[in-house]
Amino acid sequence: MTPLLARRLLFVTGKGGVGKTTVAAALGLLAAEQGKRTLVCEVEPKGDLSVAYECGPTPFQGRQVSPGLTAMSMDTEASLREYLKLIARVPVVGRIGPVASAFDFVATAAPGIREILTIGKLCYEVRERHYDLVVVDASATGQVVGQLAAPIGINELVKVGIVRTQTGWMLDILRNPEITGAVIVTTPEEMPVSEAVDLSARIAEETPVKLASVIANRVLPELFGTREEEIFESMAAPPVTKALAEELDVDVDALTSVFSAARLAVTIRRDGAAHLERLRAGIAESVPLLYLPYLFGRAHGARAIRQVARLLGEEL
Amino acid sequence: MSPTRQRAKAGTGAGTAAGTDASGGQNPRREEGLSAAMSSPTALELEQLVAAKEVMVACGPGGVGKTTTAAALAATIAARIGGRVLVLTVDPAKRLADALGIKGIGNEATRVPTEAFERAGIRPKGELHAAMLDMSESWDALVRRHAPNKSTADQIISNPLYQNISRRFSQGHDYIAMERLFELHEDGDYDLLVVDTPPSRNAIDLLDAPARMQEFFSSRLLRWLTVPYRSRFVNMASRPFYQVADRILGSQLLQDLADFFILLQTMREGFVARADAVGRLLRDPRTTFLVVTTLEAVPGREASEMKAALAERHLHLGLLVCNRVLPSLLIDPAAARAADRLAESAASIGERLAPELTAAGEAVAPEVVGRVVEEVAHSFSNFRLVANREAELLRELSAAHDVSVTVPYQPGHVTDLAGLLRMGAGIWQDEPDGESPDTRAPGRARPSASRSRRT
């Protein structure tokens, strides 16, 4: 399989709240640090990317975050405007206001119009080689399949017209696994793993894009091996704890709390490990599964992104 | 728990009981040790809230356990307070659907049998019903209601554009959930409706869904688009749009769109009136919103925005539920000191304890014991950091709230009604009945409630 960052277009998706933006931002940063001209684009312009990089607004035109790293937010109206100007060469740009809002309206109703403008813009950046790598903080599970499949779907609906003739080259980019890949982010929890497994199947069946990697985020470290756990349990036995508390000159209840906390950590970890096994079993064997540890410290913002980028670099 | 039998007066649920105090538990600035005494006020507050409200809308960021929380609340209300309670879920995990006994898909409500409660060791006072929201079925029903006749309805439903809107338009999902809620409320078959809300790009969208639906039907744009496309009298305003759109999209799509919008127009009056009524129900004093969140940074930020959005729209916030909160023992200063002492003395503890211990029947080296001690101490300080961050976020979030509850982290997941009732017991703040120790967060992982009034 092509190394993840050797591709040109990566769609990072997963259930809401699993750290999609963090992973996308970190992948982008890592690529830029490796000397690639990198664009990171958030598809839902909620400003998450600007929070991740702590860099101020990320407009459609792009904002340079660090050398070689540009961040942008998708804006389908702006994408339409650019499209009209660059590709369709339609001379209405000056009076696009009402046209754009009417278009917005149509795009809401007609399947794939908004999606094709999103995908089209991203593929365009790849085709024009403005960047070596485009990392997309894509939509969550619910919408990403529709987005990735838009160039296929649009052909069913639009029989003639410029949009139709444009889908061919987009599909060439999307179908090539050496150029394009999807990355599913998940956490070791029930619903995120179930969604990740479903999504990997749907991406394979319904979209032109191939799954490049699955990233399990917020994985807790293993506290003890089996032998160590046995030692721990002996220590946590009430008489031993009591003696230990006296020896350390601390309250026995307080020490019991510390042991309880360790037991909780073991339980959470074990719970997650079961989900990770389900994840591994649920995705194709050829797809690499990467692990990112749970960050006990600050889990968001530029510092956390740097940390995740470093960890990702080690995993890759 | 012994449920308080006092009948709550109609009101906002911010009743008379608890005053402005709060339990210790999660909040380190408050006094410790009130947990047992505090369990009844929360139960009372919840009972008063339920007595005053007919509709509870659970909203908040995705991935925080909203669906499960809504189901747990509904089940616990049915069990402890009584009445006919319906929980309307949008996209339940299979195990949750199983736990509620919802079979297959469809809008039909099913009653959770009393025996299921009895198996969980509870004799319910009321009835629990559960229904799943089937998006396309609900849309179809809506079209059939508002279309002038059956053939128009059929035409709309078979239109490919309609298929797209009704299945993929996520803002439409928001609306349909609220619309279905309205319908159930109108039918008046239930004393309380607890509704889970669809995962949407932005939880706040939900609140504005009825207004947006009205806008959609009232807008000039819709009128433009419904000018028959091939008409020679395409008006001046829409002409440039069609010229551009024609080149880009091709005329067939535009024809389809125009046809579709003309059909939609026939439902305009019904839709607008209905959306207005749905909006009124959300603002009705009998409706309350529950904000469900975890105490992590990103969901916390969304929950805080949700709170502000509710206030801005004069919608009632009944309860803030903070889910999967780490136990308060982690922020106990005495425990922190014990962990520090462990870390300092790891080596000497290893030396002393190693001769006493065996693992897998063999003697253990002092270094191994020392490492276990270090790991325990280190893990404690890691989790303590997270628990402290949660406590701080809780303080920031719940400052302006009437009632907030924290539900402790529970390993494993809810697989049956008993699990839902256990979670409900967490919300109600009493020790869950019949819980085996190994499924419980260790120590006195009590949920805590806080009440604060802002003047």
PDB file of N, CA and C in Angstrom, chain A residues 44 46 48 51 84 88 92 102 105-106 108-109 111 113 157-158 160 162-163 189-191 223 228 230-231 234-235 247-250 254 257-258 260-261 264-265 267-268 271 275 296-297 300, chain B residues 93 95 164 168-169 201 216 221 225 241 244 247-249 253 257 297 301 324 327 329-330 334-335 337 341 345 352-353 357 359-360 368 371-372 375 379 382-383 385 389 409 411-413 442:
ATOM      1  N   GLU A  44     -16.833  21.245   6.927  1.00  0.00           N
ATOM      2  CA  GLU A  44     -17.876  21.950   7.675  1.00  0.00           C
ATOM      3  C   GLU A  44     -17.222  23.202   8.249  1.00  0.00           C
ATOM      4  N   LYS A  46     -17.036  25.169  10.544  1.00  0.00           N
ATOM      5  CA  LYS A  46     -17.425  25.511  11.915  1.00  0.00           C
ATOM      6  C   LYS A  46     -16.301  26.203  12.676  1.00  0.00           C
ATOM      7  N   ASP A  48     -13.448  24.748  13.514  1.00  0.00           N
ATOM      8  CA  ASP A  48     -12.689  23.805  14.332  1.00  0.00           C
ATOM      9  C   ASP A  48     -11.202  23.824  13.975  1.00  0.00           C
ATOM     10  N   VAL A  51      -9.470  26.665  15.524  1.00  0.00           N
ATOM     11  CA  VAL A  51      -9.253  26.385  16.947  1.00  0.00           C
ATOM     12  C   VAL A  51      -8.061  25.438  17.109  1.00  0.00           C
ATOM     13  N   LEU A  84     -17.211  28.840 -11.660  1.00  0.00           N
ATOM     14  CA  LEU A  84     -17.774  29.571 -12.801  1.00  0.00           C
ATOM     15  C   LEU A  84     -16.677  30.327 -13.524  1.00  0.00           C
ATOM     16  N   ALA A  88     -16.143  27.033 -15.966  1.00  0.00           N
ATOM     17  CA  ALA A  88     -17.289  27.245 -16.842  1.00  0.00           C
ATOM     18  C   ALA A  88     -17.141  28.527 -17.662  1.00  0.00           C
ATOM     19  N   VAL A  92     -20.945  35.893 -15.223  1.00  0.00           N
ATOM     20  CA  VAL A  92     -21.976  36.505 -14.377  1.00  0.00           C
ATOM     21  C   VAL A  92     -21.432  36.846 -13.008  1.00  0.00           C
ATOM     22  N   ALA A 102     -30.026  31.623  -5.057  1.00  0.00           N
ATOM     23  CA  ALA A 102     -30.924  30.686  -5.727  1.00  0.00           C
ATOM     24  C   ALA A 102     -30.227  29.345  -5.881  1.00  0.00           C
ATOM     25  N   PHE A 105     -30.210  27.330  -2.860  1.00  0.00           N
ATOM     26  CA  PHE A 105     -31.515  26.729  -2.712  1.00  0.00           C
ATOM     27  C   PHE A 105     -31.629  25.431  -3.512  1.00  0.00           C
ATOM     28  N   VAL A 106     -31.208  25.533  -4.756  1.00  0.00           N
ATOM     29  CA  VAL A 106     -31.249  24.363  -5.622  1.00  0.00           C
ATOM     30  C   VAL A 106     -30.317  23.285  -5.067  1.00  0.00           C
ATOM     31  N   THR A 108     -29.542  22.713  -2.122  1.00  0.00           N
ATOM     32  CA  THR A 108     -30.118  22.061  -0.961  1.00  0.00           C
ATOM     33  C   THR A 108     -31.009  20.900  -1.396  1.00  0.00           C
ATOM     34  N   ALA A 109     -31.731  21.113  -2.477  1.00  0.00           N
ATOM     35  CA  ALA A 109     -32.693  20.115  -2.905  1.00  0.00           C
ATOM     36  C   ALA A 109     -32.072  19.041  -3.785  1.00  0.00           C
ATOM     37  N   PRO A 111     -29.624  16.435  -5.203  1.00  0.00           N
ATOM     38  CA  PRO A 111     -28.574  15.634  -4.594  1.00  0.00           C
ATOM     39  C   PRO A 111     -27.228  15.878  -5.245  1.00  0.00           C
ATOM     40  N   ILE A 113     -25.178  18.346  -5.555  1.00  0.00           N
ATOM     41  CA  ILE A 113     -24.687  19.608  -6.106  1.00  0.00           C
ATOM     42  C   ILE A 113     -23.665  20.238  -5.155  1.00  0.00           C
ATOM     43  N   LEU A 157     -28.233  12.093 -12.176  1.00  0.00           N
ATOM     44  CA  LEU A 157     -29.228  13.158 -12.114  1.00  0.00           C
ATOM     45  C   LEU A 157     -29.066  14.164 -13.244  1.00  0.00           C
ATOM     46  N   VAL A 158     -27.837  14.516 -13.490  1.00  0.00           N
ATOM     47  CA  VAL A 158     -27.595  15.549 -14.487  1.00  0.00           C
ATOM     48  C   VAL A 158     -27.203  14.871 -15.782  1.00  0.00           C
ATOM     49  N   VAL A 160     -26.978  16.328 -18.946  1.00  0.00           N
ATOM     50  CA  VAL A 160     -26.096  17.123 -19.799  1.00  0.00           C
ATOM     51  C   VAL A 160     -25.558  18.297 -19.000  1.00  0.00           C
ATOM     52  N   ILE A 162     -22.303  21.306 -18.033  1.00  0.00           N
ATOM     53  CA  ILE A 162     -20.888  21.346 -17.686  1.00  0.00           C
ATOM     54  C   ILE A 162     -20.562  20.451 -16.502  1.00  0.00           C
ATOM     55  N   VAL A 163     -21.459  20.430 -15.513  1.00  0.00           N
ATOM     56  CA  VAL A 163     -21.177  19.637 -14.316  1.00  0.00           C
ATOM     57  C   VAL A 163     -20.876  18.202 -14.705  1.00  0.00           C
ATOM     58  N   GLU A 189     -14.453   3.050  21.749  1.00  0.00           N
ATOM     59  CA  GLU A 189     -15.755   3.032  22.403  1.00  0.00           C
ATOM     60  C   GLU A 189     -16.746   2.347  21.482  1.00  0.00           C
ATOM     61  N   GLU A 190     -17.889   2.021  22.032  1.00  0.00           N
ATOM     62  CA  GLU A 190     -18.831   1.208  21.284  1.00  0.00           C
ATOM     63  C   GLU A 190     -19.312   1.837  19.976  1.00  0.00           C
ATOM     64  N   MET A 191     -19.967   2.994  20.068  1.00  0.00           N
ATOM     65  CA  MET A 191     -20.583   3.574  18.881  1.00  0.00           C
ATOM     66  C   MET A 191     -19.547   4.010  17.839  1.00  0.00           C
ATOM     67  N   LEU A 223      -1.816  -0.461  31.842  1.00  0.00           N
ATOM     68  CA  LEU A 223      -1.227  -0.152  33.143  1.00  0.00           C
ATOM     69  C   LEU A 223      -0.312  -1.292  33.612  1.00  0.00           C
ATOM     70  N   GLU A 228       1.792  -8.297  36.896  1.00  0.00           N
ATOM     71  CA  GLU A 228       1.750  -7.038  37.654  1.00  0.00           C
ATOM     72  C   GLU A 228       0.365  -6.785  38.233  1.00  0.00           C
ATOM     73  N   GLU A 230      -1.630  -9.026  39.232  1.00  0.00           N
ATOM     74  CA  GLU A 230      -1.765  -9.884  40.405  1.00  0.00           C
ATOM     75  C   GLU A 230      -1.083  -9.243  41.626  1.00  0.00           C
ATOM     76  N   ILE A 231       0.071  -8.669  41.373  1.00  0.00           N
ATOM     77  CA  ILE A 231       0.777  -7.959  42.451  1.00  0.00           C
ATOM     78  C   ILE A 231      -0.071  -6.799  42.958  1.00  0.00           C
ATOM     79  N   SER A 234      -2.880  -7.967  45.143  1.00  0.00           N
ATOM     80  CA  SER A 234      -2.450  -8.324  46.503  1.00  0.00           C
ATOM     81  C   SER A 234      -2.243  -7.073  47.349  1.00  0.00           C
ATOM     82  N   MET A 235      -1.706  -6.046  46.705  1.00  0.00           N
ATOM     83  CA  MET A 235      -1.466  -4.799  47.443  1.00  0.00           C
ATOM     84  C   MET A 235      -2.771  -4.132  47.847  1.00  0.00           C
ATOM     85  N   GLU A 247       2.491   2.742  57.014  1.00  0.00           N
ATOM     86  CA  GLU A 247       3.900   2.918  56.655  1.00  0.00           C
ATOM     87  C   GLU A 247       4.143   4.276  55.978  1.00  0.00           C
ATOM     88  N   LEU A 248       3.174   4.666  55.129  1.00  0.00           N
ATOM     89  CA  LEU A 248       3.344   5.921  54.375  1.00  0.00           C
ATOM     90  C   LEU A 248       2.802   7.122  55.137  1.00  0.00           C
ATOM     91  N   ASP A 249       2.166   6.837  56.276  1.00  0.00           N
ATOM     92  CA  ASP A 249       1.533   7.896  57.063  1.00  0.00           C
ATOM     93  C   ASP A 249       0.462   8.639  56.248  1.00  0.00           C
ATOM     94  N   VAL A 250      -0.395   7.860  55.621  1.00  0.00           N
ATOM     95  CA  VAL A 250      -1.548   8.476  54.934  1.00  0.00           C
ATOM     96  C   VAL A 250      -2.815   7.778  55.381  1.00  0.00           C
ATOM     97  N   ALA A 254      -7.856   7.142  51.788  1.00  0.00           N
ATOM     98  CA  ALA A 254      -7.237   7.863  50.680  1.00  0.00           C
ATOM     99  C   ALA A 254      -6.436   6.900  49.813  1.00  0.00           C
ATOM    100  N   SER A 257      -8.655   4.848  47.774  1.00  0.00           N
ATOM    101  CA  SER A 257      -9.111   5.608  46.606  1.00  0.00           C
ATOM    102  C   SER A 257      -8.100   5.523  45.473  1.00  0.00           C
ATOM    103  N   VAL A 258      -6.820   5.634  45.822  1.00  0.00           N
ATOM    104  CA  VAL A 258      -5.779   5.572  44.785  1.00  0.00           C
ATOM    105  C   VAL A 258      -5.822   4.212  44.089  1.00  0.00           C
ATOM    106  N   SER A 260      -8.448   2.269  43.945  1.00  0.00           N
ATOM    107  CA  SER A 260      -9.701   2.214  43.170  1.00  0.00           C
ATOM    108  C   SER A 260      -9.530   2.889  41.821  1.00  0.00           C
ATOM    109  N   ALA A 261      -8.817   4.020  41.846  1.00  0.00           N
ATOM    110  CA  ALA A 261      -8.591   4.754  40.600  1.00  0.00           C
ATOM    111  C   ALA A 261      -7.798   3.900  39.620  1.00  0.00           C
ATOM    112  N   LEU A 264     -10.061   1.427  38.144  1.00  0.00           N
ATOM    113  CA  LEU A 264     -10.905   2.072  37.131  1.00  0.00           C
ATOM    114  C   LEU A 264     -10.137   2.217  35.814  1.00  0.00           C
ATOM    115  N   ALA A 265      -8.878   2.649  35.928  1.00  0.00           N
ATOM    116  CA  ALA A 265      -8.059   2.817  34.720  1.00  0.00           C
ATOM    117  C   ALA A 265      -7.924   1.491  33.982  1.00  0.00           C
ATOM    118  N   THR A 267     -10.032  -1.001  34.115  1.00  0.00           N
ATOM    119  CA  THR A 267     -11.332  -1.359  33.546  1.00  0.00           C
ATOM    120  C   THR A 267     -11.613  -0.587  32.262  1.00  0.00           C
ATOM    121  N   ILE A 268     -11.342   0.710  32.279  1.00  0.00           N
ATOM    122  CA  ILE A 268     -11.598   1.521  31.087  1.00  0.00           C
ATOM    123  C   ILE A 268     -10.741   1.018  29.932  1.00  0.00           C
ATOM    124  N   ASP A 271     -12.069  -2.303  28.645  1.00  0.00           N
ATOM    125  CA  ASP A 271     -13.282  -2.022  27.891  1.00  0.00           C
ATOM    126  C   ASP A 271     -12.936  -1.583  26.468  1.00  0.00           C
ATOM    127  N   HIS A 275     -13.193  -3.202  22.257  1.00  0.00           N
ATOM    128  CA  HIS A 275     -13.694  -2.490  21.072  1.00  0.00           C
ATOM    129  C   HIS A 275     -12.645  -2.448  19.979  1.00  0.00           C
ATOM    130  N   PHE A 296      -3.518  12.875  28.401  1.00  0.00           N
ATOM    131  CA  PHE A 296      -4.052  13.299  29.687  1.00  0.00           C
ATOM    132  C   PHE A 296      -3.940  14.805  29.856  1.00  0.00           C
ATOM    133  N   GLY A 297      -2.916  15.340  29.263  1.00  0.00           N
ATOM    134  CA  GLY A 297      -2.733  16.786  29.348  1.00  0.00           C
ATOM    135  C   GLY A 297      -3.697  17.483  28.406  1.00  0.00           C
ATOM    136  N   HIS A 300      -6.385  19.623  23.135  1.00  0.00           N
ATOM    137  CA  HIS A 300      -6.712  20.375  21.927  1.00  0.00           C
ATOM    138  C   HIS A 300      -5.849  21.634  21.845  1.00  0.00           C
TER     139      HIS A 300
ATOM    140  N   ALA B  93     -28.498   2.835  18.900  1.00  0.00           N
ATOM    141  CA  ALA B  93     -27.621   1.699  18.677  1.00  0.00           C
ATOM    142  C   ALA B  93     -28.488   0.455  18.795  1.00  0.00           C
ATOM    143  N   ARG B  95     -28.156  -2.269  20.340  1.00  0.00           N
ATOM    144  CA  ARG B  95     -28.352  -2.798  21.690  1.00  0.00           C
ATOM    145  C   ARG B  95     -29.378  -1.990  22.472  1.00  0.00           C
ATOM    146  N   ASN B 164     -34.274  12.647  -2.289  1.00  0.00           N
ATOM    147  CA  ASN B 164     -33.021  13.180  -1.791  1.00  0.00           C
ATOM    148  C   ASN B 164     -33.226  14.023  -0.544  1.00  0.00           C
ATOM    149  N   ARG B 168     -31.650  12.765   2.894  1.00  0.00           N
ATOM    150  CA  ARG B 168     -30.286  13.249   3.139  1.00  0.00           C
ATOM    151  C   ARG B 168     -30.166  14.647   3.724  1.00  0.00           C
ATOM    152  N   PHE B 169     -31.224  15.376   3.621  1.00  0.00           N
ATOM    153  CA  PHE B 169     -31.183  16.768   4.023  1.00  0.00           C
ATOM    154  C   PHE B 169     -31.180  16.824   5.558  1.00  0.00           C
ATOM    155  N   ARG B 201     -25.196  18.689  12.168  1.00  0.00           N
ATOM    156  CA  ARG B 201     -23.925  19.396  12.081  1.00  0.00           C
ATOM    157  C   ARG B 201     -23.776  20.334  13.250  1.00  0.00           C
ATOM    158  N   PHE B 216     -38.414  28.628   4.226  1.00  0.00           N
ATOM    159  CA  PHE B 216     -38.249  27.901   2.976  1.00  0.00           C
ATOM    160  C   PHE B 216     -39.487  28.068   2.106  1.00  0.00           C
ATOM    161  N   LEU B 221     -37.366  33.000  -3.336  1.00  0.00           N
ATOM    162  CA  LEU B 221     -36.641  32.048  -4.163  1.00  0.00           C
ATOM    163  C   LEU B 221     -37.534  30.916  -4.626  1.00  0.00           C
ATOM    164  N   LEU B 225     -38.297  29.839  -8.444  1.00  0.00           N
ATOM    165  CA  LEU B 225     -38.013  28.512  -8.982  1.00  0.00           C
ATOM    166  C   LEU B 225     -39.255  27.826  -9.499  1.00  0.00           C
ATOM    167  N   PHE B 241     -30.361  33.604 -13.318  1.00  0.00           N
ATOM    168  CA  PHE B 241     -30.153  32.350 -12.618  1.00  0.00           C
ATOM    169  C   PHE B 241     -30.308  31.172 -13.570  1.00  0.00           C
ATOM    170  N   VAL B 244     -27.447  30.770 -16.078  1.00  0.00           N
ATOM    171  CA  VAL B 244     -26.243  30.157 -15.524  1.00  0.00           C
ATOM    172  C   VAL B 244     -26.492  28.693 -15.223  1.00  0.00           C
ATOM    173  N   ARG B 247     -26.550  26.274 -18.101  1.00  0.00           N
ATOM    174  CA  ARG B 247     -25.256  25.877 -18.662  1.00  0.00           C
ATOM    175  C   ARG B 247     -24.561  24.864 -17.764  1.00  0.00           C
ATOM    176  N   ILE B 248     -24.688  25.076 -16.494  1.00  0.00           N
ATOM    177  CA  ILE B 248     -23.936  24.226 -15.585  1.00  0.00           C
ATOM    178  C   ILE B 248     -24.616  22.884 -15.372  1.00  0.00           C
ATOM    179  N   LEU B 249     -25.886  22.955 -15.146  1.00  0.00           N
ATOM    180  CA  LEU B 249     -26.574  21.748 -14.696  1.00  0.00           C
ATOM    181  C   LEU B 249     -27.347  21.040 -15.809  1.00  0.00           C
ATOM    182  N   LEU B 253     -32.382  18.854 -15.349  1.00  0.00           N
ATOM    183  CA  LEU B 253     -32.392  18.973 -13.902  1.00  0.00           C
ATOM    184  C   LEU B 253     -33.251  20.158 -13.475  1.00  0.00           C
ATOM    185  N   LEU B 257     -36.451  20.221 -11.151  1.00  0.00           N
ATOM    186  CA  LEU B 257     -36.524  21.064  -9.961  1.00  0.00           C
ATOM    187  C   LEU B 257     -37.781  21.913  -9.981  1.00  0.00           C
ATOM    188  N   ALA B 297     -13.421  18.980  26.525  1.00  0.00           N
ATOM    189  CA  ALA B 297     -13.345  20.358  26.040  1.00  0.00           C
ATOM    190  C   ALA B 297     -14.310  20.638  24.886  1.00  0.00           C
ATOM    191  N   ARG B 301     -17.735  22.828  25.031  1.00  0.00           N
ATOM    192  CA  ARG B 301     -17.907  24.101  24.329  1.00  0.00           C
ATOM    193  C   ARG B 301     -19.237  24.113  23.582  1.00  0.00           C
ATOM    194  N   ARG B 324     -20.727  10.421  31.905  1.00  0.00           N
ATOM    195  CA  ARG B 324     -19.419   9.759  31.945  1.00  0.00           C
ATOM    196  C   ARG B 324     -18.370  10.575  32.688  1.00  0.00           C
ATOM    197  N   PRO B 327     -14.955   9.617  38.690  1.00  0.00           N
ATOM    198  CA  PRO B 327     -15.391   9.669  40.087  1.00  0.00           C
ATOM    199  C   PRO B 327     -14.648  10.738  40.888  1.00  0.00           C
ATOM    200  N   LEU B 329     -13.408  10.643  43.736  1.00  0.00           N
ATOM    201  CA  LEU B 329     -12.247  10.251  44.550  1.00  0.00           C
ATOM    202  C   LEU B 329     -10.951  10.738  43.902  1.00  0.00           C
ATOM    203  N   LEU B 330     -10.999  10.988  42.610  1.00  0.00           N
ATOM    204  CA  LEU B 330      -9.788  11.423  41.916  1.00  0.00           C
ATOM    205  C   LEU B 330      -9.375  12.843  42.285  1.00  0.00           C
ATOM    206  N   ALA B 334      -6.627  14.254  49.809  1.00  0.00           N
ATOM    207  CA  ALA B 334      -5.981  13.228  50.634  1.00  0.00           C
ATOM    208  C   ALA B 334      -5.503  12.076  49.757  1.00  0.00           C
ATOM    209  N   ALA B 335      -6.318  11.712  48.761  1.00  0.00           N
ATOM    210  CA  ALA B 335      -5.919  10.636  47.855  1.00  0.00           C
ATOM    211  C   ALA B 335      -4.708  11.069  47.033  1.00  0.00           C
ATOM    212  N   ARG B 337      -2.431  13.069  47.969  1.00  0.00           N
ATOM    213  CA  ARG B 337      -1.255  12.997  48.841  1.00  0.00           C
ATOM    214  C   ARG B 337      -0.778  11.548  48.969  1.00  0.00           C
ATOM    215  N   ARG B 341       2.853  10.057  48.025  1.00  0.00           N
ATOM    216  CA  ARG B 341       3.673   9.280  48.955  1.00  0.00           C
ATOM    217  C   ARG B 341       4.065   7.936  48.346  1.00  0.00           C
ATOM    218  N   SER B 345       7.896   6.623  47.634  1.00  0.00           N
ATOM    219  CA  SER B 345       8.407   5.467  48.377  1.00  0.00           C
ATOM    220  C   SER B 345       8.364   4.173  47.579  1.00  0.00           C
ATOM    221  N   ARG B 352      10.101  -3.906  50.752  1.00  0.00           N
ATOM    222  CA  ARG B 352       9.430  -4.468  51.916  1.00  0.00           C
ATOM    223  C   ARG B 352       8.363  -5.491  51.522  1.00  0.00           C
ATOM    224  N   LEU B 353       7.589  -5.166  50.450  1.00  0.00           N
ATOM    225  CA  LEU B 353       6.453  -6.018  50.118  1.00  0.00           C
ATOM    226  C   LEU B 353       6.831  -7.260  49.318  1.00  0.00           C
ATOM    227  N   LEU B 357       4.803 -11.192  48.678  1.00  0.00           N
ATOM    228  CA  LEU B 357       3.907 -11.373  47.536  1.00  0.00           C
ATOM    229  C   LEU B 357       4.388 -12.455  46.591  1.00  0.00           C
ATOM    230  N   ALA B 359       3.396 -13.880  42.412  1.00  0.00           N
ATOM    231  CA  ALA B 359       2.591 -13.700  41.207  1.00  0.00           C
ATOM    232  C   ALA B 359       2.766 -14.962  40.387  1.00  0.00           C
ATOM    233  N   ALA B 360       1.666 -15.505  39.929  1.00  0.00           N
ATOM    234  CA  ALA B 360       1.643 -16.762  39.187  1.00  0.00           C
ATOM    235  C   ALA B 360       2.405 -17.841  39.974  1.00  0.00           C
ATOM    236  N   VAL B 368       9.933  -5.131  40.462  1.00  0.00           N
ATOM    237  CA  VAL B 368       8.625  -5.294  39.807  1.00  0.00           C
ATOM    238  C   VAL B 368       7.533  -4.678  40.672  1.00  0.00           C
ATOM    239  N   ARG B 371       7.695  -1.013  40.498  1.00  0.00           N
ATOM    240  CA  ARG B 371       7.165  -0.461  39.250  1.00  0.00           C
ATOM    241  C   ARG B 371       5.635  -0.414  39.278  1.00  0.00           C
ATOM    242  N   VAL B 372       5.047  -1.466  39.869  1.00  0.00           N
ATOM    243  CA  VAL B 372       3.584  -1.467  39.991  1.00  0.00           C
ATOM    244  C   VAL B 372       3.139  -0.267  40.829  1.00  0.00           C
ATOM    245  N   GLU B 375       3.426   2.837  38.783  1.00  0.00           N
ATOM    246  CA  GLU B 375       2.347   2.899  37.790  1.00  0.00           C
ATOM    247  C   GLU B 375       1.036   3.360  38.418  1.00  0.00           C
ATOM    248  N   SER B 379      -0.690   6.680  37.259  1.00  0.00           N
ATOM    249  CA  SER B 379      -2.028   6.617  36.682  1.00  0.00           C
ATOM    250  C   SER B 379      -2.981   7.525  37.457  1.00  0.00           C
ATOM    251  N   ASN B 382      -2.428  11.090  36.415  1.00  0.00           N
ATOM    252  CA  ASN B 382      -2.985  11.319  35.073  1.00  0.00           C
ATOM    253  C   ASN B 382      -4.493  11.526  35.116  1.00  0.00           C
ATOM    254  N   PHE B 383      -5.161  10.586  35.779  1.00  0.00           N
ATOM    255  CA  PHE B 383      -6.624  10.674  35.826  1.00  0.00           C
ATOM    256  C   PHE B 383      -7.082  11.850  36.682  1.00  0.00           C
ATOM    257  N   LEU B 385      -5.679  14.696  36.776  1.00  0.00           N
ATOM    258  CA  LEU B 385      -5.624  15.870  35.896  1.00  0.00           C
ATOM    259  C   LEU B 385      -6.919  15.982  35.082  1.00  0.00           C
ATOM    260  N   ARG B 389      -9.938  18.779  35.368  1.00  0.00           N
ATOM    261  CA  ARG B 389     -10.381  19.558  34.213  1.00  0.00           C
ATOM    262  C   ARG B 389     -11.893  19.432  34.071  1.00  0.00           C
ATOM    263  N   TYR B 409     -18.903   7.801  35.143  1.00  0.00           N
ATOM    264  CA  TYR B 409     -18.425   6.904  34.105  1.00  0.00           C
ATOM    265  C   TYR B 409     -18.771   5.475  34.492  1.00  0.00           C
ATOM    266  N   PRO B 411     -18.139   1.619  33.216  1.00  0.00           N
ATOM    267  CA  PRO B 411     -17.537   0.742  32.218  1.00  0.00           C
ATOM    268  C   PRO B 411     -18.624  -0.133  31.591  1.00  0.00           C
ATOM    269  N   GLY B 412     -18.347  -0.628  30.420  1.00  0.00           N
ATOM    270  CA  GLY B 412     -19.344  -1.444  29.739  1.00  0.00           C
ATOM    271  C   GLY B 412     -20.436  -0.556  29.198  1.00  0.00           C
ATOM    272  N   HIS B 413     -21.466  -1.153  28.638  1.00  0.00           N
ATOM    273  CA  HIS B 413     -22.531  -0.298  28.150  1.00  0.00           C
ATOM    274  C   HIS B 413     -23.871  -0.866  28.528  1.00  0.00           C
ATOM    275  N   PRO B 442     -15.259   2.420  40.926  1.00  0.00           N
ATOM    276  CA  PRO B 442     -14.875   2.123  42.294  1.00  0.00           C
ATOM    277  C   PRO B 442     -15.081   3.306  43.229  1.00  0.00           C
TER     278      PRO B 442
END
